[in-house]
Structure formats: structure tokens, C-alpha cells
Amino acid sequence: MTYTVYDDIITIKLIQEACKVLGMSMEAILKLFGEYFFKFCKMSGYDRMLRTLGGNLTEFIENLDALHSYLALSYQEMNAPSFRVEKGADGKMLLHYYSDRSGLCHIVPGIIEAVAKDFFDIDVTMDILDMSKEEERTGKKEHVVFLVVQKPHRQMRRAKPNRLQDNQDIQRNQEVLEAAFLRMKEKYLSVSVCPVKKSHWEIVRSIVMFGKGHLVNTFVPVYPERLWIEQKTFCSAFPFHIVFDESLRVKQAGVNIQKYVPGLQTQKIQLDEYFSIIHPQVTFNIFSICKFINSQFVLKARRQRMPEARKSQPALKLRGQMIWMESVRCMLYMCSPKLRSLQELEERKMHLSDIAPHDTTRDLILLNQQRLAEIELSNQLERKKEELRVLSKHLAIEKKKTETLLYAMLPKHVANQLKEGKKVAAGEFKTCTILFSDVVTFTNICAACQPIQIVKMLNSMYSKFDRLTSVHEVYKVETIGDAYMVVGGVPVPIGSHAQRVANFALGMRISAKEVMNPITGEPIQIRVGIHTGPVLAGVVGDKMPRYCLFGDTVNTASRMESHGLPDKVHLSPTAYSALENQGFEIIERGEIEVKGKGKMTTYFLIRNLHASEDEIMGRPQSLLDRKEAGAQGSQDSRTVAIMRYEHSEPLSPRSDKADGEYIDHHTPPSTVVHGGRIAGFRCVAHGGSGWPKEKRSWLQPEVCVMERLPVNIQC
């Protein structure tokens, strides 16, 4: 969040984790972060503001505190560092860094080096001369001194020396550099931080651009012999200013600062009795002020020194510049009230007329009033964005739950069509396998048991059957009382539909043994009937729509179940044909009379010769099965291992055929032989003949319809 303040502990933890991931030191990470932070500030719209801070690197650094003071108007809780520059000879300088936030000083070299290269086309090297903790009025403050060596960019890019060149020159240059470094360090330890009067030649040197070697300009100002302004006019023109000497005794004050701090009218008062320094956080004495002479100073009036009428108001804050006047050995504090908005102006019982017309604080208050409104709007937008993100996440979770429930009631593609408001057209499926089952003596069980016992028994049984539908990927059509109906090859046509339903039936028989009869306490017995044939499928009704199957195949499958025997899987002749030579043990029951069908030769499915009970029941066996079961277990509390089948991919529909008609395109390419013939198949029709007229329209003359032959018979 843009305007949210995050604790430095979070920053340090992020850096530590980055160090572990990248295998780099914290100093290197912080320096890289400093380089990126400079680019980030440019991308965030501060590019022009940063470029105008100074004409060279020294001026840029000296004005950083002023920039931080301005940004504090928008980012109230910003705890920015302070910088102080000491110029040295030979293109060197000392950079003093002060911060209440320890451990982040290594960001500075990254920022400064990036600024020097981007804005001023120079390369900079920075080394730490000294690092200490200073006991200031507000507590510990980290003080780091950097030695900054600047060189023109073009010198840094000079050609590399010849490898055969004598290394003595390189070693000599290194020794000279180290000696200069030591001299600079000694000079720092003995340097006086209080400004002194410059000589004539020092003034000449000061107009030379630091680190460049050519004159910035040749302008020489002209000063009057006397000051042509009287004391009263000066104090009125600059209503907020204070002059004090080395012992902090007030010598002079502007008219409006006297108005709001009446104690300043008293002779020989101490400035630190009425004000405290807020920024920079230093001790209130002339020595500390001189150290930060280039920084903006913020002073806050002491509430206990205010008149009784003003003690209930927010304390007056002043922001301005300290100017040392060597001739009179006094400090001039040119300042203005530190106000962020019109509300703060009103709270202090002040008016815009109290601020001098030439003071830009007037414009700053009005402009910042508008900016604060924009910031508040931005904050609201960010909060709403975060709320929407959370709500969107919760909505996605609820939507997934709803879709899971919907897909449990209807096929996925049918449910999606209904959600889009489309009509679901009925489709004809040329071949599928339907299964019916019921509980033996269910009527007698219902007559002797409580309804809740029946419900618990059916729920236990159907839950086990429902799990098996996921194992073998068959579609559960419906349950009516004790009757359970599933279909393979619908709604997604698939070549292995008969094998899937057969294995599902074997699994049902095993699962039924785990469900107890409430009367006898023995496992219940079920009858299962299976038939293969064509059906018509579609959604019927508007209220509680169901995906239903229609056709004689449904009736025949139901007859197979009703004419079956307890604990047996009864197969019709077409179901037997679909399962023949597919690895199942099947025995012939013989010819029986089937209601509405006449005499039929039916069969019993005994077992799968190639699959174990664990595979049929979907119990995880291998590590891969466990992973797949675990992936499904994240959505379903029951562990399921999906059984694998040959030709398990859906059959592709022809775009020019009626809905529900499918052609199997999964014939292996290797079976094609020369002459357009396919091993193991025979031509039953082609575009010219051998096919019903209504089916011939989509066949080209050179296209054949192939029928699979028994093994070892060639076309």
C-alpha cells in the first residue's frame, strides 16, 4: 500500500531472505537495492524533481534534506535520513549520513553512484571512513562518514592497459590512492565542523565546479557599502525570522513570530527555552547547528511557554534555513510557519495574511490542500482495491463450490450451456453401455425397519457407488429408491465404455458386501444388469433439470437387472459381444424369457482376469497413484485412484454429422498398409455403395467405412 508505513524489521527480514536466496552479503543486497530505488523514484514521477535539485553531485546531496522535508508534507510518518557534505581537494568529499534507522547505510552508495552516473555522467567510488553511534537529544543516531571520490566518466572508460605493461605503475598508483585515503581520514578526524571565514583564494576555488575542473560561470556579485533597509521594515518584510548569537540569546525577531510567541519580546532570552529542534534531530547548540548548516531546520514552540489562551492549540512549527553571519558572530534563522493545510492554519488561529506575500508558503498551503484531497482519494481507492481483491478471492471459492455441486448433478458441458442460457439439444449416441442395480428383498427390508435405517443403509451404499463412478469415469444418471443407474460412453463418447461399466459392476458387488442389512446384520445382496446399445440423451424440464437417457436400450438394461440373480452381474447379448476378448471371465446363463423381449441368451460376468480387486476399487497402489489420489483428495475427502484403460480418450465428433454420432479416429498409424487397406479391418461401405442412402451423403467416393475383424484376419 503506497501510503502505509511498514516497520524496518520487515525490511531487514526481506533482505536476509534475499541474501539466503542469492548467496550474497547484506551490504551487496542493500547497494543493489539503492540502485533500483533510484530507478523506481524516476519511474514513479520524481525524475524531473530529482534532476533540478543541483547542478552537480554536491549540490544534489546538500538539497536532499529539503526534498525530504517537502515529501514529508505528503508522507507524514516518513523518517528520512540527513546528509552533510564536506568538500575536499582532488575531487574528493566527505559525506556524513545520519539516521535513526540502523543497518540501512549501505543503501546510500547504491543511490549516490546511480545518481552520479545518470545525472552528472561521472563515476563515483564510496568507502566508509567511520561509523559510530551519536548520543543525541532524541536517542541513538547512526552516523556514517563516506569518502566519495569522483572522476569524470570519460576517464573511467579509458582503454585497458597492455597486459605486458610493467605492473610497477599500477602498484604506485594504488599506493598513492591509499596514502590519499589515509590523509583524508586524518583530516576528517581533526577537521572543524563550524564554518570559518574564507580567504580570497578559497572564494575563487568555491566558484569552480566541484570535481569538474572548469568554471561554472564568471559572475561576481556587487554588494552595497551599507544596508539600505531600516530595522522596522526588515522585521515587517520578514515577519518570521530570528537572529541569535553563539549562546542562543535572541537578538532580533520578526513581527509575526513575536505575535504568536510573545516571549521573544523579552530581552536576553534563550532561544532553546521557547523552541526545540524537530529536524534535524540534534542537540540545540551552535556547534550542532553548524554541522547541519545546509539542512532545513524545523523548530517547534514549547507549549509550556505559550500564553494560556494558546496552550490548547496545536504547537507552532517553523521551517527554514540557518545562515551563519561571521562578521557579527550570529545565526540568522529565516523561516515560515510549517503548515500542511488550511485546517492546520485554522487550528492555530492564523490567517494567510500573517504570511508575507513573497513567501511561497501561501501557495504551498493551497496547493497541498488539493494534494491532500488527492492522496485521501488514492488511499480510498487502494483500500477498495484490496477489499475487492479479497472479495474476489472469496467469490472464486464460492463459485468453485457452486460449480462442483452443479457438475455433480449435470454433465459439465451441459451445465455450462445451461449457465450461458443456451438450449441443450438432445444427442443420439450410437453405442453406450447402461447399468441398473437394485437391492434384493428391498421391499421386505423397508417393511421391517425404521425409515432412518433405510436412509442410512442407502446413503452408505450409494456413497460407495458414487466413489466408484470417479474410479472408472462413468456417468451416474439417477437413483430411484434402491435402483442405481449409470452409463458409460455418455455424455462423452469413449471406446472403452463397456469395460468401464463392467469393472464398475464388479466394484459394486464388492462394495455391497461392506453394507449391512439392518434386519439380519448380514451384508446386503444386489442384482446388476448391463446392456449395450444406442440411446438418445438430453436435458428435460426447467425445474430441477436432469440429464436423462431414452430408448429401448434403457428398457433392456432394466430387464437384465430385474431378470438377474442375487450377487450376479447379468449381461445382455450385445454387452457380452462388447466385452468378449477384453480380459473378462464370462459364463453363459442360457436362453431365458425376458418380459417384452421374448427369448434371449444372456450371460454372467464373473471377474476381470487382468485387474486386481484394489485396481477395481480404486485403491492407490503405486507412488504415482498415491499422488493422483492426493490431488483428488484435496477436493474430495475420499481417496480415489482412477483406473487406466486402453482407448480412454473421447471419440471425436464429425462436424458434418448429427449430434451424438462419433467416429473413432484412434486407429494406430502403424496399422495402415499400402493400397489403402488397414490390417484387422474390412470395408463395409464406401461412398458409392453398401451404406444406407441417408448415411451416404457425407462419404466421399474414395472414403471407406471400416469394421474391425477378429484377430489374424486381414482385409
XYZ file of C-alpha atoms in Angstrom:
715
model
C 0.000 0.000 0.000
C 1.532 3.294 -1.141
C 0.899 5.425 1.934
C 1.221 2.653 4.532
C 4.237 2.716 6.869
C 5.986 -0.652 7.218
C 8.345 -1.431 10.082
C 12.073 -1.709 9.316
C 12.001 -5.200 10.841
C 10.072 -6.358 7.767
C 12.667 -4.731 5.504
C 15.561 -6.415 7.319
C 13.828 -9.811 7.158
C 13.248 -9.426 3.420
C 16.910 -8.525 2.912
C 18.058 -11.506 4.990
C 15.910 -13.880 2.924
C 17.241 -12.311 -0.286
C 20.781 -12.919 0.984
C 19.967 -16.613 1.503
C 18.367 -16.992 -1.924
C 21.072 -15.125 -3.860
C 24.046 -16.158 -1.740
C 25.170 -12.537 -1.359
C 26.098 -10.324 1.575
C 23.652 -7.862 3.107
C 25.877 -4.940 2.066
C 25.750 -6.031 -1.599
C 21.976 -6.525 -1.493
C 21.423 -3.098 0.065
C 23.657 -1.426 -2.517
C 21.744 -3.090 -5.368
C 18.504 -2.036 -3.709
C 19.788 1.563 -3.602
C 20.440 1.480 -7.361
C 16.972 0.098 -8.017
C 15.323 2.563 -5.622
C 16.748 5.446 -7.665
C 15.270 3.934 -10.859
C 11.977 3.321 -9.043
C 11.791 7.002 -7.981
C 12.380 8.085 -11.572
C 9.657 5.755 -12.861
C 7.284 6.998 -10.137
C 7.324 10.570 -11.482
C 10.150 12.133 -9.440
C 12.661 12.257 -12.325
C 12.357 15.990 -13.073
C 12.245 16.895 -9.392
C 15.465 14.972 -8.731
C 17.253 16.455 -11.756
C 16.594 20.011 -10.577
C 17.999 19.539 -7.068
C 21.504 20.666 -8.027
C 23.930 21.371 -10.847
C 26.489 18.906 -9.524
C 26.613 15.976 -7.160
C 27.497 18.082 -4.115
C 24.563 20.445 -4.603
C 22.308 17.456 -5.218
C 23.227 15.863 -1.881
C 23.018 19.190 0.005
C 19.415 19.612 -1.164
C 18.249 16.087 -0.328
C 17.105 17.205 3.121
C 14.952 19.912 1.527
C 13.384 17.314 -0.752
C 12.655 15.056 2.219
C 11.079 17.994 4.031
C 8.768 18.592 1.069
C 7.854 14.896 0.780
C 7.038 14.845 4.486
C 4.028 17.025 3.641
C 2.516 14.011 1.842
C 4.169 11.173 3.760
C 3.687 12.402 7.312
C 5.307 9.423 9.028
C 8.395 9.385 6.811
C 11.575 9.071 8.897
C 14.158 10.339 6.424
C 17.947 10.496 6.968
C 20.043 13.676 6.939
C 23.116 14.418 4.827
C 26.014 16.796 5.231
C 28.841 17.316 2.740
C 32.421 18.432 3.378
C 34.333 19.362 0.257
C 37.881 18.178 -0.155
C 40.687 18.552 -2.633
C 41.398 16.479 -5.752
C 37.767 15.743 -6.451
C 37.067 14.139 -3.105
C 34.466 14.869 -0.464
C 33.200 13.556 2.847
C 29.552 12.604 3.044
C 28.056 12.479 6.547
C 24.975 10.280 6.839
C 22.734 10.495 9.916
C 19.775 8.199 10.517
C 17.671 6.802 13.343
C 17.228 3.626 11.302
C 20.315 1.490 11.815
C 21.578 -1.074 9.351
C 20.472 0.677 6.155
C 23.515 2.869 5.456
C 24.728 0.614 2.626
C 21.767 1.770 0.524
C 23.450 5.193 0.212
C 26.375 4.125 -2.070
C 23.924 2.473 -4.456
C 21.775 5.604 -4.690
C 24.643 8.114 -4.927
C 26.589 6.111 -7.527
C 23.456 5.716 -9.662
C 22.675 9.450 -9.400
C 26.244 10.434 -10.309
C 26.286 8.182 -13.373
C 22.780 9.069 -14.606
C 22.543 12.813 -13.889
C 26.154 14.029 -13.981
C 27.938 11.452 -16.192
C 30.590 10.710 -13.589
C 31.631 7.545 -11.805
C 31.853 7.599 -8.041
C 33.543 5.276 -5.578
C 32.398 5.353 -1.961
C 34.188 3.887 1.054
C 33.225 4.036 4.712
C 35.717 6.070 6.724
C 33.965 5.924 10.049
C 30.808 4.508 11.579
C 29.574 5.488 15.015
C 26.556 5.942 17.259
C 25.994 9.507 18.417
C 24.059 10.149 21.612
C 21.719 12.930 20.542
C 18.863 14.558 22.419
C 16.356 12.096 20.965
C 18.463 8.970 21.445
C 20.962 6.940 19.441
C 21.661 8.164 15.899
C 23.721 6.253 13.341
C 26.489 8.450 11.934
C 28.401 7.118 8.925
C 31.137 9.025 7.091
C 31.718 8.098 3.435
C 34.766 9.089 1.412
C 33.434 9.952 -2.041
C 35.927 10.049 -4.920
C 34.615 11.472 -8.178
C 36.211 11.009 -11.565
C 34.943 12.128 -14.979
C 33.074 9.357 -16.762
C 35.347 9.514 -19.765
C 38.413 8.737 -17.629
C 36.746 5.664 -16.199
C 36.167 4.333 -19.714
C 39.712 4.704 -20.990
C 41.275 1.738 -22.755
C 42.647 -1.067 -20.639
C 46.455 -1.081 -20.265
C 48.517 -3.568 -22.181
C 48.886 -6.835 -20.321
C 52.659 -6.731 -20.919
C 52.977 -3.288 -19.337
C 55.056 -3.137 -16.209
C 52.868 -3.503 -13.068
C 55.003 -1.011 -11.148
C 52.929 1.955 -12.382
C 49.714 0.278 -11.264
C 51.182 -0.532 -7.868
C 52.493 3.019 -7.482
C 49.065 4.483 -8.301
C 47.485 2.167 -5.744
C 49.947 3.303 -3.069
C 49.240 6.967 -3.881
C 45.498 6.325 -3.627
C 45.886 4.598 -0.258
C 48.058 7.446 1.039
C 45.450 9.985 -0.058
C 42.791 7.903 1.682
C 44.763 7.946 4.940
C 45.380 11.694 4.692
C 41.673 12.277 4.126
C 40.807 10.144 7.139
C 43.300 12.028 9.341
C 41.926 15.325 8.069
C 38.385 14.202 8.908
C 39.333 13.291 12.456
C 40.819 16.731 13.058
C 38.520 18.887 10.921
C 36.476 21.705 12.441
C 32.806 21.491 11.582
C 31.979 25.110 12.438
C 32.193 27.421 9.406
C 35.063 29.892 9.405
C 35.787 32.939 7.334
C 37.107 32.011 3.878
C 40.161 33.570 2.330
C 40.149 35.257 -1.074
C 41.562 32.209 -2.829
C 39.043 29.898 -1.133
C 36.260 32.080 -2.544
C 37.817 31.746 -6.014
C 38.012 27.962 -5.608
C 34.393 27.788 -4.463
C 33.114 29.058 -7.831
C 34.877 26.214 -9.634
C 32.551 23.254 -10.223
C 33.422 20.526 -7.756
C 35.157 17.584 -9.440
C 34.971 19.120 -12.944
C 37.920 21.431 -13.301
C 36.270 24.259 -15.276
C 34.467 27.425 -14.222
C 30.723 27.281 -13.703
C 30.446 30.952 -14.553
C 32.430 34.170 -14.071
C 29.669 36.160 -12.376
C 30.890 38.295 -9.454
C 28.188 39.908 -7.283
C 28.394 43.561 -6.149
C 27.464 44.405 -2.546
C 26.387 47.878 -1.285
C 28.565 49.778 1.182
C 25.699 49.887 3.674
C 22.374 48.080 4.047
C 19.608 50.248 2.652
C 16.805 48.937 4.822
C 15.760 50.021 8.264
C 15.143 47.631 11.162
C 11.340 48.120 11.280
C 10.960 47.485 7.554
C 13.133 44.371 7.708
C 11.185 42.900 10.637
C 7.903 43.576 8.818
C 9.071 42.308 5.400
C 10.320 39.108 7.006
C 7.727 38.549 9.747
C 9.119 35.098 10.616
C 12.840 35.325 11.331
C 15.088 35.065 14.393
C 18.664 36.217 14.960
C 20.562 34.632 17.873
C 24.176 34.541 18.961
C 26.529 31.671 19.833
C 24.991 31.301 23.292
C 21.479 31.111 21.748
C 20.431 34.541 23.087
C 17.781 36.119 20.834
C 18.931 39.383 19.296
C 16.122 40.058 16.814
C 12.761 38.560 15.731
C 10.116 39.196 13.054
C 6.861 40.912 13.975
C 4.553 37.920 13.464
C 6.740 35.459 15.291
C 6.595 37.872 18.239
C 2.813 37.918 17.881
C 2.446 34.152 18.222
C 5.375 33.649 20.652
C 5.158 36.716 22.878
C 8.090 35.633 24.997
C 10.504 36.582 22.205
C 9.862 40.246 23.004
C 11.708 39.784 26.286
C 15.327 40.920 26.273
C 18.190 38.392 26.558
C 16.033 35.278 26.456
C 17.425 31.883 25.384
C 16.004 30.539 22.135
C 16.059 26.923 23.381
C 13.742 27.945 26.252
C 10.926 28.638 23.766
C 11.745 26.235 20.921
C 13.026 22.704 20.412
C 14.630 21.367 17.228
C 12.448 18.764 15.489
C 14.596 18.329 12.369
C 17.410 17.549 12.103
C 17.346 15.703 15.406
C 20.375 17.335 17.009
C 21.191 18.946 20.296
C 20.145 22.611 20.437
C 23.558 24.320 20.411
C 25.526 26.345 17.900
C 28.007 23.507 17.271
C 25.306 21.020 16.190
C 23.526 23.649 14.098
C 26.753 24.447 12.240
C 27.228 20.766 11.426
C 23.871 20.762 9.603
C 24.069 24.309 8.255
C 22.857 23.137 4.791
C 19.809 21.327 6.185
C 16.338 22.674 6.639
C 15.611 23.269 10.318
C 12.202 22.687 11.868
C 11.618 24.318 15.264
C 8.625 23.635 17.489
C 7.364 26.083 20.118
C 7.305 24.734 23.680
C 3.706 24.551 24.859
C 4.531 25.409 28.478
C 5.938 28.779 27.352
C 2.817 29.756 25.451
C 0.092 32.076 26.852
C -2.844 30.315 28.479
C -5.097 31.115 25.533
C -2.775 29.295 23.133
C -1.888 26.224 25.220
C -4.970 24.372 23.955
C -3.955 24.978 20.322
C -1.503 22.820 18.354
C 2.071 23.989 18.837
C 3.522 26.370 16.262
C 6.178 24.835 13.994
C 8.654 26.864 11.957
C 10.612 25.637 8.951
C 13.525 27.470 7.405
C 17.235 27.968 6.801
C 20.097 28.724 9.186
C 22.601 31.328 7.920
C 25.824 31.991 9.775
C 26.868 35.688 9.855
C 30.574 35.646 10.570
C 31.000 39.426 10.957
C 28.589 39.623 13.899
C 29.091 36.005 15.063
C 25.332 35.406 14.959
C 22.977 32.927 13.300
C 20.015 34.098 11.191
C 17.030 31.746 11.045
C 14.873 32.677 8.018
C 11.666 30.699 8.375
C 7.937 30.320 7.721
C 5.140 28.555 9.586
C 5.161 24.807 8.818
C 1.591 24.200 7.700
C 0.187 21.440 5.513
C -3.414 22.521 5.024
C -5.981 25.199 5.654
C -7.260 23.128 8.568
C -3.904 23.422 10.346
C -3.928 27.156 9.620
C -7.332 27.487 11.314
C -6.364 25.308 14.281
C -3.534 27.732 15.122
C -5.832 30.766 14.777
C -3.721 32.027 11.884
C -4.606 33.573 8.527
C -2.946 33.717 5.132
C -2.404 37.449 5.717
C 0.033 36.573 8.524
C 2.382 35.123 5.911
C 4.388 37.595 3.821
C 3.099 37.983 0.235
C 6.508 36.988 -1.150
C 6.535 33.782 0.940
C 5.623 30.751 -1.172
C 4.175 29.093 1.935
C 0.876 30.700 0.929
C 0.847 28.854 -2.396
C 2.167 25.679 -0.762
C -0.747 25.543 1.694
C -3.329 25.990 -1.053
C -1.662 23.513 -3.414
C -1.090 20.956 -0.694
C -4.750 21.222 0.335
C -5.650 19.889 -3.092
C -2.873 17.293 -2.966
C -4.068 16.006 0.405
C -7.530 15.512 -1.076
C -5.973 13.543 -3.952
C -3.952 11.456 -1.514
C -7.045 10.639 0.519
C -8.841 9.633 -2.674
C -5.873 7.476 -3.651
C -5.909 5.847 -0.216
C -9.606 5.090 -0.540
C -9.073 3.593 -3.996
C -6.253 1.375 -2.724
C -8.340 0.217 0.220
C -11.288 -0.523 -2.058
C -8.978 -2.336 -4.452
C -7.693 -4.517 -1.622
C -11.245 -5.162 -0.416
C -12.287 -6.115 -3.952
C -9.305 -8.456 -4.246
C -10.302 -10.244 -1.029
C -13.961 -10.370 -2.061
C -12.974 -11.645 -5.495
C -10.949 -14.408 -3.884
C -13.870 -15.403 -1.665
C -16.224 -15.210 -4.650
C -13.967 -17.538 -6.643
C -14.025 -20.043 -3.764
C -17.824 -19.900 -3.520
C -18.147 -20.130 -7.302
C -15.989 -23.251 -7.290
C -18.222 -24.797 -4.624
C -21.322 -23.983 -6.671
C -19.794 -25.393 -9.858
C -18.738 -28.556 -8.021
C -22.309 -29.038 -6.836
C -23.711 -28.279 -10.300
C -21.291 -30.644 -12.067
C -22.329 -33.378 -9.617
C -25.910 -33.028 -10.898
C -25.345 -32.476 -14.631
C -22.573 -33.218 -17.148
C -20.051 -30.409 -17.262
C -20.660 -29.331 -20.862
C -24.423 -29.469 -20.342
C -24.170 -27.394 -17.155
C -22.000 -24.812 -18.944
C -24.542 -24.493 -21.744
C -27.364 -24.007 -19.253
C -25.322 -21.356 -17.380
C -24.898 -19.462 -20.644
C -28.661 -19.555 -21.174
C -28.470 -21.880 -24.171
C -30.851 -24.700 -25.026
C -29.294 -28.140 -24.711
C -30.174 -30.163 -27.799
C -30.743 -33.902 -27.436
C -27.980 -36.055 -28.895
C -28.002 -39.548 -30.348
C -25.254 -41.914 -29.176
C -24.787 -44.900 -31.470
C -23.334 -47.095 -28.743
C -23.097 -46.940 -24.991
C -23.397 -49.310 -22.020
C -26.105 -48.899 -19.378
C -26.156 -50.490 -15.919
C -29.056 -50.922 -13.491
C -28.826 -52.338 -9.961
C -31.205 -52.871 -7.065
C -31.190 -54.376 -3.580
C -32.532 -57.931 -3.206
C -35.615 -58.109 -0.926
C -35.594 -54.317 -0.525
C -39.384 -54.284 -0.017
C -39.138 -56.704 2.905
C -36.318 -54.665 4.461
C -38.409 -51.478 4.232
C -41.374 -53.165 5.882
C -39.344 -54.303 8.885
C -37.121 -51.238 9.500
C -37.434 -47.633 10.571
C -37.163 -45.075 7.694
C -33.965 -43.633 9.159
C -32.339 -47.064 8.996
C -33.232 -47.361 5.316
C -31.844 -43.900 4.621
C -28.562 -44.704 6.394
C -28.238 -48.023 4.532
C -28.869 -46.445 1.110
C -26.593 -43.494 1.866
C -23.761 -45.833 2.824
C -24.260 -47.929 -0.309
C -24.693 -45.012 -2.734
C -21.651 -43.187 -1.316
C -19.508 -46.216 -2.123
C -21.042 -46.478 -5.608
C -20.538 -42.752 -6.235
C -16.864 -43.142 -5.423
C -16.576 -45.930 -7.980
C -18.011 -43.659 -10.704
C -14.898 -41.487 -10.275
C -12.607 -44.526 -10.378
C -13.977 -45.802 -13.706
C -15.201 -42.448 -15.068
C -18.779 -43.479 -15.775
C -21.759 -41.152 -15.514
C -24.328 -41.605 -12.756
C -27.745 -40.962 -14.311
C -30.073 -41.236 -11.314
C -31.229 -43.204 -8.290
C -34.857 -44.147 -7.644
C -35.394 -45.877 -4.316
C -32.949 -48.769 -4.283
C -32.335 -48.596 -8.055
C -28.978 -47.175 -9.204
C -28.349 -46.299 -12.875
C -25.046 -45.469 -14.583
C -23.943 -45.236 -18.218
C -20.602 -45.480 -19.990
C -19.931 -43.614 -23.237
C -22.436 -40.863 -22.380
C -22.287 -37.844 -22.297
C -18.685 -38.149 -23.571
C -18.394 -40.981 -26.096
C -15.472 -43.254 -25.312
C -14.269 -46.500 -26.835
C -13.868 -48.411 -23.557
C -17.398 -47.746 -22.247
C -18.301 -51.439 -21.891
C -15.126 -52.328 -19.958
C -15.620 -49.367 -17.630
C -19.202 -50.309 -16.784
C -18.221 -53.979 -16.336
C -15.459 -53.072 -13.870
C -17.851 -50.687 -12.131
C -20.332 -53.567 -11.720
C -17.631 -55.792 -10.215
C -16.755 -52.968 -7.827
C -20.419 -52.556 -6.850
C -20.601 -56.211 -5.931
C -17.515 -55.863 -3.684
C -18.775 -52.621 -2.094
C -22.193 -54.112 -1.348
C -20.545 -56.659 0.940
C -19.480 -53.742 3.195
C -23.115 -52.554 3.663
C -25.109 -54.425 6.300
C -28.778 -55.423 6.244
C -30.469 -53.615 9.180
C -32.630 -56.686 9.880
C -30.190 -59.607 9.692
C -26.903 -57.779 10.205
C -25.558 -59.646 7.178
C -24.161 -57.964 4.017
C -26.859 -56.943 1.572
C -27.146 -58.529 -1.852
C -27.636 -56.656 -5.125
C -28.678 -57.573 -8.659
C -26.891 -55.901 -11.575
C -27.941 -55.813 -15.221
C -25.916 -54.448 -18.174
C -26.889 -53.805 -21.782
C -25.083 -52.141 -24.696
C -26.828 -50.233 -27.458
C -27.851 -46.829 -28.846
C -29.630 -44.137 -26.797
C -30.967 -40.610 -27.101
C -29.789 -38.289 -24.286
C -30.798 -34.783 -23.291
C -31.950 -32.415 -20.540
C -35.651 -32.472 -19.713
C -37.612 -29.973 -17.656
C -36.972 -26.451 -16.408
C -37.271 -27.081 -12.673
C -34.568 -29.362 -11.313
C -33.384 -30.314 -14.827
C -31.902 -33.781 -15.223
C -29.803 -35.345 -17.954
C -31.883 -38.348 -18.989
C -31.483 -41.294 -21.382
C -34.233 -42.519 -23.716
C -34.567 -45.563 -25.917
C -35.047 -49.311 -25.922
C -31.514 -49.786 -24.581
C -32.665 -48.337 -21.240
C -35.590 -50.771 -21.086
C -33.422 -53.767 -21.984
C -30.822 -52.851 -19.340
C -33.604 -52.614 -16.761
C -34.889 -56.052 -17.852
C -31.397 -57.502 -17.389
C -31.404 -56.240 -13.808
C -34.930 -57.450 -12.976
C -34.284 -60.908 -14.525
C -30.911 -61.270 -12.827
C -29.906 -63.266 -9.778
C -28.664 -62.065 -6.355
C -24.964 -61.125 -6.283
C -24.694 -61.645 -10.057
C -23.863 -59.279 -12.938
C -26.310 -60.105 -15.752
C -25.190 -59.347 -19.334
C -27.275 -58.981 -22.486
C -26.025 -60.478 -25.784
C -24.782 -57.053 -27.004
C -22.992 -56.396 -23.710
C -21.377 -59.837 -23.992
C -20.204 -59.017 -27.536
C -18.671 -55.724 -26.344
C -16.790 -57.476 -23.509
C -15.720 -60.573 -25.426
C -11.936 -60.946 -25.753
C -11.435 -57.934 -23.420
C -9.951 -59.846 -20.479
C -13.131 -60.748 -18.582
C -14.298 -64.142 -17.392
C -17.884 -64.566 -18.637
C -20.137 -67.648 -18.429
C -23.294 -68.309 -20.407
C -26.527 -68.380 -18.437
C -28.536 -69.763 -21.306
C -31.761 -68.825 -23.011
C -34.371 -67.135 -20.809
C -37.719 -65.449 -21.367
C -37.394 -61.690 -20.989
C -40.534 -59.643 -20.479
C -41.305 -57.637 -23.580
C -38.280 -59.083 -25.441
C -39.008 -62.753 -25.835
C -36.272 -65.332 -25.583
C -32.686 -64.067 -25.122
C -29.386 -65.814 -24.487
C -27.785 -63.997 -21.554
C -24.518 -64.226 -19.636
C -22.998 -63.670 -16.177
C -19.880 -61.550 -15.638
C -17.602 -63.345 -13.153
C -14.390 -61.340 -12.860
C -11.684 -59.307 -14.583
C -8.762 -61.573 -15.481
C -6.192 -58.755 -15.675
C -7.179 -56.358 -12.846
C -6.837 -56.852 -9.107
C -9.515 -56.041 -6.591
C -7.524 -52.984 -5.449
C -7.429 -51.643 -9.011
C -11.149 -52.202 -9.492
C -11.896 -50.496 -6.172
C -9.561 -47.592 -6.935
C -7.234 -48.138 -4.012
C -3.847 -46.413 -4.533
C -1.060 -48.917 -5.230
C 1.959 -47.123 -6.685
C 3.517 -43.805 -5.716
C 2.019 -42.232 -8.855
C -1.443 -43.493 -7.862
C -0.999 -42.003 -4.406
C -0.049 -38.637 -5.892
C -3.082 -38.669 -8.178
C -5.275 -39.774 -5.287
C -3.806 -36.994 -3.138
C -4.525 -34.446 -5.861
C -8.139 -35.556 -5.961
C -8.222 -35.858 -2.192
C -7.693 -32.106 -1.918
C -11.115 -31.716 -3.454
C -12.734 -34.896 -2.142
C -12.200 -36.414 1.264
C -12.322 -39.929 -0.222
C -9.144 -41.341 -1.746
C -9.599 -42.390 -5.375
C -7.121 -43.910 -7.837
C -8.535 -43.683 -11.368
C -8.238 -46.954 -13.273
C -6.426 -46.806 -16.630
C -7.993 -48.085 -19.853
C -6.854 -48.508 -23.418
C -8.572 -46.168 -25.918
C -9.591 -43.986 -22.963
C -9.605 -40.771 -24.997
C -13.021 -39.377 -26.005
C -14.194 -40.159 -29.533
C -14.125 -37.103 -31.801
C -17.416 -35.983 -33.343
C -17.657 -35.248 -37.064
C -18.747 -31.689 -37.648
C -20.995 -32.699 -40.556
C -22.865 -35.445 -38.649
C -25.836 -35.303 -36.376
C -25.325 -34.716 -32.644
C -24.198 -37.831 -30.839
C -22.714 -39.672 -33.857
C -18.988 -40.318 -33.419
C -16.172 -41.914 -35.424
C -13.144 -43.425 -33.677
C -10.010 -41.673 -35.006
C -7.601 -43.559 -32.736
C -6.536 -46.310 -35.196
C -2.735 -46.518 -34.786
C -0.919 -45.116 -37.861
C 1.351 -48.158 -37.914
C -1.580 -50.425 -38.921
C -2.039 -48.688 -42.277
C -0.627 -50.693 -45.199
C -0.096 -49.851 -48.826
C -3.118 -49.838 -51.100
C -5.349 -48.019 -48.589
C -6.014 -51.196 -46.618
C -5.904 -51.444 -42.820
C -4.797 -54.610 -41.058
C -7.537 -56.103 -38.877
C -10.426 -54.266 -40.591
C -12.741 -54.831 -43.541
C -14.640 -52.360 -45.700
C -18.390 -52.492 -45.040
C -19.334 -49.422 -47.089
C -17.873 -46.673 -49.219
C -19.050 -43.525 -50.883
C -20.595 -45.398 -53.767
C -22.450 -48.322 -52.218
C -23.031 -50.611 -49.296
C -24.335 -47.877 -46.958
C -27.847 -46.539 -46.364
C -28.699 -43.608 -48.626
C -29.292 -41.198 -45.736
C -25.813 -42.004 -44.346
C -24.061 -41.818 -47.722
C -24.251 -38.054 -48.103
C -21.176 -37.290 -46.025
C -18.997 -40.050 -47.559
C -16.675 -39.134 -50.421
C -16.310 -41.749 -53.229
C -12.778 -42.580 -52.061
C -13.737 -42.906 -48.354
C -14.424 -46.313 -46.799
C -16.126 -47.259 -43.537
C -14.072 -49.996 -41.868
C -15.313 -52.692 -39.477
C -12.952 -54.376 -37.008
C -12.345 -58.089 -37.749
C -11.300 -60.896 -35.400
C -7.565 -61.109 -34.775
C -5.276 -62.500 -37.542
C -7.804 -61.828 -40.336
C -6.547 -59.358 -42.950
C -8.650 -57.154 -45.219
